[in-house]
Amino acid sequence: MAAVEPDVRVFLDLAALNRAAADVFVEAASRAVTERGRFLICLSGGTSPGPLYSLLAESPYRDLVSWSSAHVFWCDERCVPAEDLNSNYRQAQELLLSRVPVIAQNIHRVRTELDPELAAEDYALTLLRFADPPLAWPRLDLVMLGLGPDGHTASIFPGSPLEATESTWAVHAPANHPGTQRVTLTVPVLNAARSAVFLVHGAGKASIVASVLYGEAQPSLLPAQRIRPHDGTLIWMLDADAAAGT
Ligand code: 6PG
């Protein structure tokens, strides 16, 4: 099946971007619960999704999601304790999950108390429990992604091997990234999603957004170019500053 082309949406400012992202989240949740009885959401870390998480925890959004049917996963995690300021789990927990009626057992965090390799294996087993055979992982309903200034997404950094057959990897992130070891979902898992959404804002991302979306295809150097769901939608949500180079 041919991979989808990105649906690029540009918003005037950050507030409009986050409201639109919240609408996409609510709609994906509603469709998933109606069609399959559960909502498999996969979150990211970094600074971009924080305001969205806060917004989703507020009315009216919090009341528009059937949180009791949600299962929460992470696209990647920094190998730091769960209560560390750099933990992606902690960020989502603090801003969103502790403020909505999600079932605690349905929050599937990466167990960073294990060694990174073991944490990656353990997370692969978690994904397997939700697998959509013949895949060894689920078709996630919504994957929320960010874009790093070097073109990385999740913790798939430039130079990551192109072929992955496993669902999760332990990776060494570049030293300037908090938590230099990480666990990440791999490209095949992200590309099996029913919907993948990039949320990017700020002038500092303008040039990398333009390269990833409209520049030469260099998937090894620009890992975000590798995210093309096989049978799903791909939405790039940008504020005007991040879209300035396109
Ligand atoms: C992480 C991420 C990572 C992030 C990008 C963008 O844990 O850091 O999942 O892939 O989405 O680095 O980060 P910002 O939102 O901070 O720009």
Tab-separated table of N, CA, C and O and ligand atoms in Angstrom, residues 44-49 75-78 88 145-149 152-155 177 182 205, ligand 1:
chain	number	residue	atom	x	y	z
A	44	SER	N	4.424	11.893	23.059
A	44	SER	CA	5.851	12.226	22.991
A	44	SER	C	6.213	13.149	24.137
A	44	SER	O	5.345	13.596	24.880
A	45	GLY	N	7.499	13.460	24.217
A	45	GLY	CA	7.959	14.403	25.238
A	45	GLY	C	8.431	15.679	24.571
A	45	GLY	O	7.939	16.055	23.508
A	46	GLY	N	9.430	16.314	25.181
A	46	GLY	CA	9.902	17.586	24.648
A	46	GLY	C	8.997	18.713	25.110
A	46	GLY	O	8.030	18.506	25.851
A	47	THR	N	9.303	19.899	24.637
A	47	THR	CA	8.558	21.076	25.116
A	47	THR	C	7.254	21.286	24.351
A	47	THR	O	6.312	21.863	24.893
A	48	SER	N	7.178	20.811	23.113
A	48	SER	CA	6.018	21.141	22.269
A	48	SER	C	4.677	20.658	22.817
A	48	SER	O	3.697	21.405	22.757
A	49	PRO	N	4.558	19.424	23.316
A	49	PRO	CA	3.207	18.964	23.659
A	49	PRO	C	2.684	19.433	25.013
A	49	PRO	O	1.503	19.247	25.294
A	75	CYS	N	5.863	7.288	22.526
A	75	CYS	CA	6.699	7.085	21.338
A	75	CYS	C	8.148	6.869	21.753
A	75	CYS	O	8.879	6.124	21.113
A	76	ASP	N	8.549	7.555	22.800
A	76	ASP	CA	9.914	7.390	23.299
A	76	ASP	C	9.971	7.865	24.737
A	76	ASP	O	9.071	8.541	25.223
A	77	GLU	N	11.046	7.469	25.383
A	77	GLU	CA	11.239	7.859	26.783
A	77	GLU	C	12.728	8.038	27.051
A	77	GLU	O	13.568	7.304	26.514
A	78	ARG	N	13.013	9.028	27.885
A	78	ARG	CA	14.395	9.218	28.341
A	78	ARG	C	14.646	8.266	29.514
A	78	ARG	O	13.755	8.071	30.348
A	88	ASN	N	9.395	11.821	30.076
A	88	ASN	CA	8.214	12.104	29.243
A	88	ASN	C	6.944	11.632	29.936
A	88	ASN	O	5.895	12.263	29.833
A	145	LEU	N	3.730	13.286	17.602
A	145	LEU	CA	5.177	13.380	17.434
A	145	LEU	C	5.649	14.831	17.459
A	145	LEU	O	4.891	15.748	17.128
A	146	GLY	N	6.923	15.008	17.805
A	146	GLY	CA	7.564	16.308	17.704
A	146	GLY	C	8.705	16.203	16.709
A	146	GLY	O	9.028	15.104	16.229
A	147	LEU	N	9.295	17.326	16.402
A	147	LEU	CA	10.415	17.357	15.457
A	147	LEU	C	11.599	18.031	16.134
A	147	LEU	O	11.489	19.169	16.600
A	148	GLY	N	12.719	17.327	16.192
A	148	GLY	CA	13.927	17.919	16.766
A	148	GLY	C	14.614	18.800	15.737
A	148	GLY	O	14.409	18.647	14.531
A	149	PRO	N	15.459	19.725	16.190
A	149	PRO	CA	16.135	20.646	15.266
A	149	PRO	C	17.055	19.929	14.279
A	149	PRO	O	17.414	20.475	13.233
A	152	HIS	N	15.236	14.745	14.000
A	152	HIS	CA	14.821	13.504	14.672
A	152	HIS	C	13.364	13.595	15.079
A	152	HIS	O	12.785	14.678	15.216
A	153	THR	N	12.781	12.439	15.259
A	153	THR	CA	11.451	12.352	15.840
A	153	THR	C	11.421	11.135	16.736
A	153	THR	O	12.206	10.198	16.520
A	154	ALA	N	10.502	11.117	17.722
A	154	ALA	CA	10.603	10.141	18.798
A	154	ALA	C	12.092	10.143	19.220
A	154	ALA	O	12.689	11.220	19.318
A	155	SER	N	12.734	8.992	19.406
A	155	SER	CA	14.193	9.019	19.611
A	155	SER	C	14.862	8.291	18.451
A	155	SER	O	15.762	7.471	18.630
A	177	HIS	N	21.189	15.956	24.459
A	177	HIS	CA	19.776	15.703	24.750
A	177	HIS	C	19.650	15.156	26.160
A	177	HIS	O	20.362	14.238	26.530
A	182	ARG	N	17.910	6.355	25.685
A	182	ARG	CA	16.459	6.419	25.529
A	182	ARG	C	15.923	5.089	25.037
A	182	ARG	O	16.676	4.255	24.532
A	205	LYS	N	12.280	26.235	14.331
A	205	LYS	CA	12.035	24.974	13.610
A	205	LYS	C	11.770	25.219	12.122
A	205	LYS	O	11.587	24.254	11.368
B	1	6PG	C1	11.633	13.756	23.369
B	1	6PG	C2	10.842	13.567	22.126
B	1	6PG	C3	11.458	14.181	20.904
B	1	6PG	C4	10.821	15.553	20.733
B	1	6PG	C5	11.610	16.416	19.793
B	1	6PG	C6	11.040	17.813	19.735
B	1	6PG	O1	11.433	13.003	24.280
B	1	6PG	O2	12.443	14.676	23.417
B	1	6PG	O3	9.899	12.665	22.067
B	1	6PG	O4	11.385	13.456	19.748
B	1	6PG	O5	9.510	15.395	20.263
B	1	6PG	O6	12.928	16.482	20.228
B	1	6PG	O7	11.243	18.395	20.989
B	1	6PG	P1	10.666	19.797	21.361
B	1	6PG	O8	9.192	19.662	21.441
B	1	6PG	O9	11.270	20.088	22.698
B	1	6PG	O10	11.090	20.758	20.310
